Amino acid sequence: MDIILASQSPRRRELLGQMGLKGFKVASPDVDEDVDENLHPSLVVEELSLRKAKAVAAHADGEDLIIAADTVVALEGTVLGKPADEGDAFSILSALSGNRHYVYTGVTVIRGGKVVTQHEVTTVTFRDIDPQEIDNYIATGEPMDKAGAYGIQGLGALFISGIDGDYFNVMGLPIYRLGRILAEFDLNLLALAAD
């Protein structure tokens, strides 16, 4: 059995390693990410993580364990994805300034005929951010490949005045939730780490 992460995200790879998973493979799922914009963000991330997992599972051995995730940021019910360009990043960060938003990550695990899809939500509060700070942050390049145009594990942490929920969820992989799902597949992470 191989463990395959259906994501090219370096953060997700790092977090899987932190969970004690070693020697896993990485595959890049090719999926249509268009979803009904009226769907609740929790359903958006569940649907997209399921699509990613199924796309990779279609090319894997039936005994392989596939892990996929999808993360979005939602502000007042509106899903904020990765910024299209620097102007978009500025708009997103300006909207988040001084507000509370929600980070949703959907996680799907597939092995054989068994499929488990769940989601995690974390509440993040931003302090008021000066427009010059936003420009400076965008100039670092950090916001450009991240949902919501910031990285909690990087300089984006300077904007965060509070967090309620799973910190790792904001990085793109809810470790607690994924650990519980993997236990349903008889994968004991603590036993693996002790070996």
PDB file of C-alpha atoms in Angstrom:
ATOM      1  CA  MET A   1       0.000   0.000   0.000  1.00  0.00           C
ATOM      2  CA  ASP A   2       1.227   3.447  -0.945  1.00  0.00           C
ATOM      3  CA  ILE A   3       0.012   6.622   0.704  1.00  0.00           C
ATOM      4  CA  ILE A   4      -0.569   9.301  -1.929  1.00  0.00           C
ATOM      5  CA  LEU A   5      -1.134  12.980  -1.219  1.00  0.00           C
ATOM      6  CA  ALA A   6      -3.297  14.428  -3.987  1.00  0.00           C
ATOM      7  CA  SER A   7      -1.732  17.887  -3.746  1.00  0.00           C
ATOM      8  CA  GLN A   8       1.382  19.757  -4.828  1.00  0.00           C
ATOM      9  CA  SER A   9       1.160  22.052  -1.789  1.00  0.00           C
ATOM     10  CA  PRO A  10       4.495  22.180   0.061  1.00  0.00           C
ATOM     11  CA  ARG A  11       2.602  23.071   3.243  1.00  0.00           C
ATOM     12  CA  ARG A  12       0.448  19.952   3.030  1.00  0.00           C
ATOM     13  CA  ARG A  13       3.520  17.798   2.383  1.00  0.00           C
ATOM     14  CA  GLU A  14       5.209  19.309   5.435  1.00  0.00           C
ATOM     15  CA  LEU A  15       2.144  18.742   7.628  1.00  0.00           C
ATOM     16  CA  LEU A  16       1.788  15.101   6.555  1.00  0.00           C
ATOM     17  CA  GLY A  17       5.406  14.599   7.561  1.00  0.00           C
ATOM     18  CA  GLN A  18       4.704  16.286  10.874  1.00  0.00           C
ATOM     19  CA  MET A  19       1.907  13.750  11.404  1.00  0.00           C
ATOM     20  CA  GLY A  20       4.497  10.981  11.195  1.00  0.00           C
ATOM     21  CA  LEU A  21       3.790   9.864   7.627  1.00  0.00           C
ATOM     22  CA  LYS A  22       7.026   9.127   5.791  1.00  0.00           C
ATOM     23  CA  GLY A  23       7.700   7.978   2.256  1.00  0.00           C
ATOM     24  CA  PHE A  24       4.328   9.042   0.910  1.00  0.00           C
ATOM     25  CA  LYS A  25       3.952   9.845  -2.752  1.00  0.00           C
ATOM     26  CA  VAL A  26       2.611  13.076  -4.230  1.00  0.00           C
ATOM     27  CA  ALA A  27       0.286  13.341  -7.211  1.00  0.00           C
ATOM     28  CA  SER A  28      -1.150  16.401  -8.867  1.00  0.00           C
ATOM     29  CA  PRO A  29      -4.893  15.995  -9.423  1.00  0.00           C
ATOM     30  CA  ASP A  30      -6.304  17.469 -12.604  1.00  0.00           C
ATOM     31  CA  VAL A  31      -9.881  18.428 -11.763  1.00  0.00           C
ATOM     32  CA  ASP A  32     -12.482  20.973 -12.732  1.00  0.00           C
ATOM     33  CA  GLU A  33     -12.688  23.344  -9.754  1.00  0.00           C
ATOM     34  CA  ASP A  34     -15.888  25.065 -10.868  1.00  0.00           C
ATOM     35  CA  VAL A  35     -18.648  24.581  -8.310  1.00  0.00           C
ATOM     36  CA  ASP A  36     -22.071  26.076  -7.741  1.00  0.00           C
ATOM     37  CA  GLU A  37     -21.342  29.476  -6.196  1.00  0.00           C
ATOM     38  CA  ASN A  38     -24.478  29.142  -4.061  1.00  0.00           C
ATOM     39  CA  LEU A  39     -22.999  26.187  -2.164  1.00  0.00           C
ATOM     40  CA  HIS A  40     -21.982  26.758   1.445  1.00  0.00           C
ATOM     41  CA  PRO A  41     -18.152  26.951   1.757  1.00  0.00           C
ATOM     42  CA  SER A  42     -18.112  23.696   3.754  1.00  0.00           C
ATOM     43  CA  LEU A  43     -19.764  21.915   0.815  1.00  0.00           C
ATOM     44  CA  VAL A  44     -17.430  23.583  -1.698  1.00  0.00           C
ATOM     45  CA  VAL A  45     -14.300  22.240   0.017  1.00  0.00           C
ATOM     46  CA  GLU A  46     -15.800  18.806   0.559  1.00  0.00           C
ATOM     47  CA  GLU A  47     -16.772  18.556  -3.115  1.00  0.00           C
ATOM     48  CA  LEU A  48     -13.366  19.729  -4.355  1.00  0.00           C
ATOM     49  CA  SER A  49     -11.385  17.464  -2.022  1.00  0.00           C
ATOM     50  CA  LEU A  50     -13.528  14.533  -3.169  1.00  0.00           C
ATOM     51  CA  ARG A  51     -12.909  15.364  -6.836  1.00  0.00           C
ATOM     52  CA  LYS A  52      -9.160  15.556  -6.228  1.00  0.00           C
ATOM     53  CA  ALA A  53      -9.062  12.262  -4.345  1.00  0.00           C
ATOM     54  CA  LYS A  54     -11.124  10.460  -6.992  1.00  0.00           C
ATOM     55  CA  ALA A  55      -8.944  11.832  -9.805  1.00  0.00           C
ATOM     56  CA  VAL A  56      -5.799  10.438  -8.194  1.00  0.00           C
ATOM     57  CA  ALA A  57      -7.476   7.181  -7.093  1.00  0.00           C
ATOM     58  CA  ALA A  58      -8.456   6.509 -10.718  1.00  0.00           C
ATOM     59  CA  HIS A  59      -4.748   6.082 -11.541  1.00  0.00           C
ATOM     60  CA  ALA A  60      -3.684   4.324  -8.321  1.00  0.00           C
ATOM     61  CA  ASP A  61      -3.734   0.771  -7.068  1.00  0.00           C
ATOM     62  CA  GLY A  62      -6.960  -0.182  -5.260  1.00  0.00           C
ATOM     63  CA  GLU A  63      -5.064  -0.703  -1.998  1.00  0.00           C
ATOM     64  CA  ASP A  64      -3.391   2.709  -2.092  1.00  0.00           C
ATOM     65  CA  LEU A  65      -4.594   5.284   0.408  1.00  0.00           C
ATOM     66  CA  ILE A  66      -5.339   8.657  -1.173  1.00  0.00           C
ATOM     67  CA  ILE A  67      -5.460  11.891   0.846  1.00  0.00           C
ATOM     68  CA  ALA A  68      -6.832  15.067  -0.715  1.00  0.00           C
ATOM     69  CA  ALA A  69      -7.707  18.492   0.678  1.00  0.00           C
ATOM     70  CA  ASP A  70      -9.100  21.801  -0.484  1.00  0.00           C
ATOM     71  CA  THR A  71      -9.093  25.085   1.450  1.00  0.00           C
ATOM     72  CA  VAL A  72     -11.067  28.292   1.032  1.00  0.00           C
ATOM     73  CA  VAL A  73     -11.424  31.481   3.027  1.00  0.00           C
ATOM     74  CA  ALA A  74     -14.933  32.867   3.476  1.00  0.00           C
ATOM     75  CA  LEU A  75     -15.848  36.399   4.506  1.00  0.00           C
ATOM     76  CA  GLU A  76     -19.520  37.160   5.128  1.00  0.00           C
ATOM     77  CA  GLY A  77     -20.504  34.098   3.113  1.00  0.00           C
ATOM     78  CA  THR A  78     -18.335  34.962   0.106  1.00  0.00           C
ATOM     79  CA  VAL A  79     -15.593  32.501  -0.819  1.00  0.00           C
ATOM     80  CA  LEU A  80     -12.190  34.115  -1.339  1.00  0.00           C
ATOM     81  CA  GLY A  81      -9.804  31.942  -3.317  1.00  0.00           C
ATOM     82  CA  LYS A  82      -6.217  32.553  -4.313  1.00  0.00           C
ATOM     83  CA  PRO A  83      -5.647  36.059  -5.679  1.00  0.00           C
ATOM     84  CA  ALA A  84      -5.569  36.373  -9.461  1.00  0.00           C
ATOM     85  CA  ASP A  85      -3.006  39.185  -9.323  1.00  0.00           C
ATOM     86  CA  GLU A  86      -1.560  41.802  -6.968  1.00  0.00           C
ATOM     87  CA  GLY A  87      -4.613  44.052  -7.294  1.00  0.00           C
ATOM     88  CA  ASP A  88      -6.852  41.172  -6.322  1.00  0.00           C
ATOM     89  CA  ALA A  89      -4.571  40.377  -3.356  1.00  0.00           C
ATOM     90  CA  PHE A  90      -4.876  44.003  -2.226  1.00  0.00           C
ATOM     91  CA  SER A  91      -8.684  43.845  -2.458  1.00  0.00           C
ATOM     92  CA  ILE A  92      -8.869  40.581  -0.525  1.00  0.00           C
ATOM     93  CA  LEU A  93      -6.545  41.734   2.259  1.00  0.00           C
ATOM     94  CA  SER A  94      -8.376  45.068   2.497  1.00  0.00           C
ATOM     95  CA  ALA A  95     -11.656  43.207   2.938  1.00  0.00           C
ATOM     96  CA  LEU A  96     -10.155  40.971   5.649  1.00  0.00           C
ATOM     97  CA  SER A  97      -8.700  43.971   7.514  1.00  0.00           C
ATOM     98  CA  GLY A  98     -10.385  44.460  10.887  1.00  0.00           C
ATOM     99  CA  ASN A  99     -12.783  41.560  10.282  1.00  0.00           C
ATOM    100  CA  ARG A 100     -13.375  37.970  11.312  1.00  0.00           C
ATOM    101  CA  HIS A 101     -13.374  35.353   8.566  1.00  0.00           C
ATOM    102  CA  TYR A 102     -13.611  31.585   8.311  1.00  0.00           C
ATOM    103  CA  VAL A 103     -11.167  29.089   6.838  1.00  0.00           C
ATOM    104  CA  TYR A 104     -12.729  25.859   5.577  1.00  0.00           C
ATOM    105  CA  THR A 105     -10.751  22.795   4.562  1.00  0.00           C
ATOM    106  CA  GLY A 106     -12.355  19.721   3.091  1.00  0.00           C
ATOM    107  CA  VAL A 107     -10.477  16.440   3.482  1.00  0.00           C
ATOM    108  CA  THR A 108     -11.151  13.217   1.607  1.00  0.00           C
ATOM    109  CA  VAL A 109      -9.462   9.866   2.178  1.00  0.00           C
ATOM    110  CA  ILE A 110     -10.035   6.971  -0.237  1.00  0.00           C
ATOM    111  CA  ARG A 111      -8.832   3.388  -0.009  1.00  0.00           C
ATOM    112  CA  GLY A 112     -10.445   0.639  -2.028  1.00  0.00           C
ATOM    113  CA  GLY A 113     -14.181   1.203  -1.970  1.00  0.00           C
ATOM    114  CA  LYS A 114     -14.123   3.235   1.234  1.00  0.00           C
ATOM    115  CA  VAL A 115     -14.445   7.025   0.948  1.00  0.00           C
ATOM    116  CA  VAL A 116     -14.577   9.474   3.873  1.00  0.00           C
ATOM    117  CA  THR A 117     -15.065  13.199   3.283  1.00  0.00           C
ATOM    118  CA  GLN A 118     -15.287  15.774   6.081  1.00  0.00           C
ATOM    119  CA  HIS A 119     -14.438  19.419   6.678  1.00  0.00           C
ATOM    120  CA  GLU A 120     -12.957  21.626   9.367  1.00  0.00           C
ATOM    121  CA  VAL A 121     -13.619  25.320  10.012  1.00  0.00           C
ATOM    122  CA  THR A 122     -11.408  27.794  11.856  1.00  0.00           C
ATOM    123  CA  THR A 123     -12.288  31.384  12.730  1.00  0.00           C
ATOM    124  CA  VAL A 124      -9.527  33.951  12.132  1.00  0.00           C
ATOM    125  CA  THR A 125      -9.644  37.613  13.166  1.00  0.00           C
ATOM    126  CA  PHE A 126      -7.485  40.244  11.474  1.00  0.00           C
ATOM    127  CA  ARG A 127      -6.461  43.502  13.093  1.00  0.00           C
ATOM    128  CA  ASP A 128      -6.914  46.708  11.124  1.00  0.00           C
ATOM    129  CA  ILE A 129      -4.236  46.764   8.425  1.00  0.00           C
ATOM    130  CA  ASP A 130      -2.804  49.944   6.947  1.00  0.00           C
ATOM    131  CA  PRO A 131      -2.841  50.017   3.099  1.00  0.00           C
ATOM    132  CA  GLN A 132       0.949  50.513   3.079  1.00  0.00           C
ATOM    133  CA  GLU A 133       1.337  47.316   5.126  1.00  0.00           C
ATOM    134  CA  ILE A 134      -0.770  45.494   2.562  1.00  0.00           C
ATOM    135  CA  ASP A 135       1.427  46.808  -0.265  1.00  0.00           C
ATOM    136  CA  ASN A 136       4.558  45.760   1.624  1.00  0.00           C
ATOM    137  CA  TYR A 137       3.142  42.295   2.269  1.00  0.00           C
ATOM    138  CA  ILE A 138       2.170  41.825  -1.381  1.00  0.00           C
ATOM    139  CA  ALA A 139       5.706  42.865  -2.399  1.00  0.00           C
ATOM    140  CA  THR A 140       7.049  39.823  -0.496  1.00  0.00           C
ATOM    141  CA  GLY A 141       5.141  37.554  -2.902  1.00  0.00           C
ATOM    142  CA  GLU A 142       3.770  35.480  -0.017  1.00  0.00           C
ATOM    143  CA  PRO A 143       0.044  36.120  -0.619  1.00  0.00           C
ATOM    144  CA  MET A 144      -0.042  35.091  -4.267  1.00  0.00           C
ATOM    145  CA  ASP A 145      -0.515  31.312  -3.975  1.00  0.00           C
ATOM    146  CA  LYS A 146      -2.691  31.213  -0.875  1.00  0.00           C
ATOM    147  CA  ALA A 147      -6.435  31.156  -0.327  1.00  0.00           C
ATOM    148  CA  GLY A 148      -7.416  34.469   1.220  1.00  0.00           C
ATOM    149  CA  ALA A 149      -4.090  36.001   0.095  1.00  0.00           C
ATOM    150  CA  TYR A 150      -2.189  35.280   3.307  1.00  0.00           C
ATOM    151  CA  GLY A 151      -0.152  32.603   5.012  1.00  0.00           C
ATOM    152  CA  ILE A 152      -0.625  32.127   8.759  1.00  0.00           C
ATOM    153  CA  GLN A 153       2.714  30.312   8.936  1.00  0.00           C
ATOM    154  CA  GLY A 154       4.555  33.281   7.409  1.00  0.00           C
ATOM    155  CA  LEU A 155       4.443  37.042   7.476  1.00  0.00           C
ATOM    156  CA  GLY A 156       0.646  36.968   7.261  1.00  0.00           C
ATOM    157  CA  ALA A 157       0.664  36.051  10.964  1.00  0.00           C
ATOM    158  CA  LEU A 158       1.467  39.710  11.650  1.00  0.00           C
ATOM    159  CA  PHE A 159      -2.135  40.569  10.738  1.00  0.00           C
ATOM    160  CA  ILE A 160      -3.848  37.978  12.940  1.00  0.00           C
ATOM    161  CA  SER A 161      -5.195  39.151  16.281  1.00  0.00           C
ATOM    162  CA  GLY A 162      -7.091  35.956  17.098  1.00  0.00           C
ATOM    163  CA  ILE A 163      -7.799  32.396  16.044  1.00  0.00           C
ATOM    164  CA  ASP A 164     -10.461  29.963  17.186  1.00  0.00           C
ATOM    165  CA  GLY A 165     -10.018  26.385  16.012  1.00  0.00           C
ATOM    166  CA  ASP A 166      -7.366  24.275  14.319  1.00  0.00           C
ATOM    167  CA  TYR A 167      -4.297  26.360  13.443  1.00  0.00           C
ATOM    168  CA  PHE A 168      -3.146  23.765  10.913  1.00  0.00           C
ATOM    169  CA  ASN A 169      -6.494  24.012   9.136  1.00  0.00           C
ATOM    170  CA  VAL A 170      -5.551  27.586   8.211  1.00  0.00           C
ATOM    171  CA  MET A 171      -2.324  26.207   6.694  1.00  0.00           C
ATOM    172  CA  GLY A 172      -4.416  23.906   4.515  1.00  0.00           C
ATOM    173  CA  LEU A 173      -4.519  20.559   6.329  1.00  0.00           C
ATOM    174  CA  PRO A 174      -6.497  20.062   9.550  1.00  0.00           C
ATOM    175  CA  ILE A 175      -4.235  17.615  11.365  1.00  0.00           C
ATOM    176  CA  TYR A 176      -6.747  16.698  14.060  1.00  0.00           C
ATOM    177  CA  ARG A 177      -9.557  15.956  11.583  1.00  0.00           C
ATOM    178  CA  LEU A 178      -7.273  14.039   9.199  1.00  0.00           C
ATOM    179  CA  GLY A 179      -5.862  11.987  12.092  1.00  0.00           C
ATOM    180  CA  ARG A 180      -9.375  10.921  13.093  1.00  0.00           C
ATOM    181  CA  ILE A 181     -10.230  10.002   9.494  1.00  0.00           C
ATOM    182  CA  LEU A 182      -7.039   7.968   9.086  1.00  0.00           C
ATOM    183  CA  ALA A 183      -7.929   6.062  12.267  1.00  0.00           C
ATOM    184  CA  GLU A 184     -11.112   4.950  10.441  1.00  0.00           C
ATOM    185  CA  PHE A 185      -8.764   3.370   7.885  1.00  0.00           C
ATOM    186  CA  ASP A 186      -6.844   1.591  10.682  1.00  0.00           C
ATOM    187  CA  LEU A 187      -3.840   3.870  10.271  1.00  0.00           C
ATOM    188  CA  ASN A 188      -2.426   4.488  13.763  1.00  0.00           C
ATOM    189  CA  LEU A 189      -0.162   7.518  13.387  1.00  0.00           C
ATOM    190  CA  LEU A 190       1.332   7.284  16.888  1.00  0.00           C
ATOM    191  CA  ALA A 191       2.257   3.637  16.345  1.00  0.00           C
ATOM    192  CA  LEU A 192       3.864   4.565  12.999  1.00  0.00           C
ATOM    193  CA  ALA A 193       5.860   7.352  14.645  1.00  0.00           C
ATOM    194  CA  ALA A 194       7.097   4.957  17.354  1.00  0.00           C
ATOM    195  CA  ASP A 195       8.528   2.531  14.741  1.00  0.00           C
TER     196      ASP A 195
END
